[in-house]
Amino acid sequence: QPTEDYAVGVHLIGAPSVGEAPALLSQADSQHPVYGWYPTTQWAASECVDDVYSLPVPAGAVPAEVLLFMYTHDETGFHNSQQVRLAIP
């Protein structure tokens, strides 16, 4: 069971143009999972939690991957967990 409340970050990353870094196309961040209503400190051990996010794609944009991560934040800043990158074929 988590001992801290984690926030969720879901970012849609665009395919980079020549000579440029990949762009953040859209994001759906939440203070708590499940539409902000289910803090991770309330999860039971081994519980599987479904969490759904929508990421709109701007007109003309070419999405390349989705970046998923959980993080905490306090007076010293944001502390990201390991990120998961899901390629978009």
Coordinates of C-alpha atoms in Angstrom, one line a residue:
Q1 CA 0.0 0.0 0.0
P2 CA 1.4 3.4 -0.9
T3 CA 2.5 5.6 2.0
E4 CA 2.4 8.8 -0.1
D5 CA -0.2 10.4 -2.3
Y6 CA 1.0 10.4 -5.9
A7 CA -0.2 12.6 -8.7
V8 CA -0.5 11.3 -12.3
G9 CA 1.1 12.8 -15.4
V10 CA 0.0 11.7 -18.9
H11 CA 1.7 13.7 -21.7
L12 CA 1.3 13.4 -25.5
I13 CA 4.6 14.0 -27.2
G14 CA 4.9 15.0 -30.8
A15 CA 7.3 13.8 -33.4
P16 CA 10.3 16.2 -33.5
S17 CA 10.9 18.3 -36.5
V18 CA 14.4 18.3 -38.0
G19 CA 16.8 20.0 -35.6
E20 CA 14.2 20.5 -32.9
A21 CA 13.3 18.7 -29.6
P22 CA 10.0 16.7 -29.4
A23 CA 7.1 19.0 -28.4
L24 CA 4.5 18.5 -25.7
L25 CA 1.2 18.4 -27.7
S26 CA -1.2 17.9 -24.8
Q27 CA -1.3 16.7 -21.2
A28 CA -3.7 15.4 -18.6
D29 CA -2.3 15.7 -15.1
S30 CA -4.3 14.9 -12.0
Q31 CA -3.6 15.4 -8.3
H32 CA -5.0 11.9 -7.6
P33 CA -5.9 9.0 -9.9
V34 CA -9.5 8.2 -10.9
Y35 CA -10.6 11.7 -11.9
G36 CA -8.8 13.1 -8.8
W37 CA -11.0 11.2 -6.4
Y38 CA -8.9 8.2 -5.3
P39 CA -5.6 9.1 -3.5
T40 CA -3.0 6.4 -3.7
T41 CA -2.8 6.2 0.1
Q42 CA -6.3 4.8 0.1
W43 CA -5.3 1.9 -2.3
A44 CA -5.3 -1.6 -0.9
A45 CA -2.2 -3.8 -1.3
S46 CA -2.3 -5.5 -4.8
E47 CA -5.3 -3.5 -5.8
C48 CA -5.6 -2.8 -9.6
V49 CA -6.9 0.7 -10.2
D50 CA -8.3 1.8 -13.6
D51 CA -7.5 5.4 -14.6
V52 CA -8.6 6.9 -17.9
Y53 CA -7.3 10.1 -19.5
S54 CA -8.1 11.9 -22.8
L55 CA -5.3 13.5 -24.8
P56 CA -6.6 15.7 -27.6
V57 CA -4.3 15.9 -30.7
P58 CA -4.0 19.4 -32.1
A59 CA -4.8 19.8 -35.8
G60 CA -1.8 19.0 -38.0
A61 CA 0.2 17.6 -35.1
V62 CA 2.0 14.2 -35.5
P63 CA 2.0 12.3 -32.1
A64 CA 4.9 10.1 -31.5
E65 CA 4.5 8.7 -28.0
V66 CA 2.6 8.9 -24.7
L67 CA 4.7 9.6 -21.6
L68 CA 3.2 8.2 -18.3
F69 CA 4.5 8.9 -14.8
M70 CA 3.5 9.4 -11.2
Y71 CA 5.0 12.1 -9.0
T72 CA 4.8 13.7 -5.6
H73 CA 5.3 17.4 -4.9
D74 CA 6.1 19.3 -1.8
E75 CA 7.8 22.6 -0.8
T76 CA 11.0 21.5 -2.5
G77 CA 9.4 20.9 -5.9
F78 CA 8.2 17.9 -8.0
H79 CA 9.7 14.4 -7.6
N80 CA 9.0 12.2 -10.6
S81 CA 8.9 8.4 -10.6
Q82 CA 10.3 6.3 -13.4
Q83 CA 8.6 7.2 -16.7
V84 CA 7.0 4.9 -19.1
R85 CA 7.1 5.8 -22.8
L86 CA 4.5 4.2 -25.1
A87 CA 5.3 4.6 -28.8
I88 CA 2.5 5.5 -31.2
P89 CA 2.9 3.5 -34.4

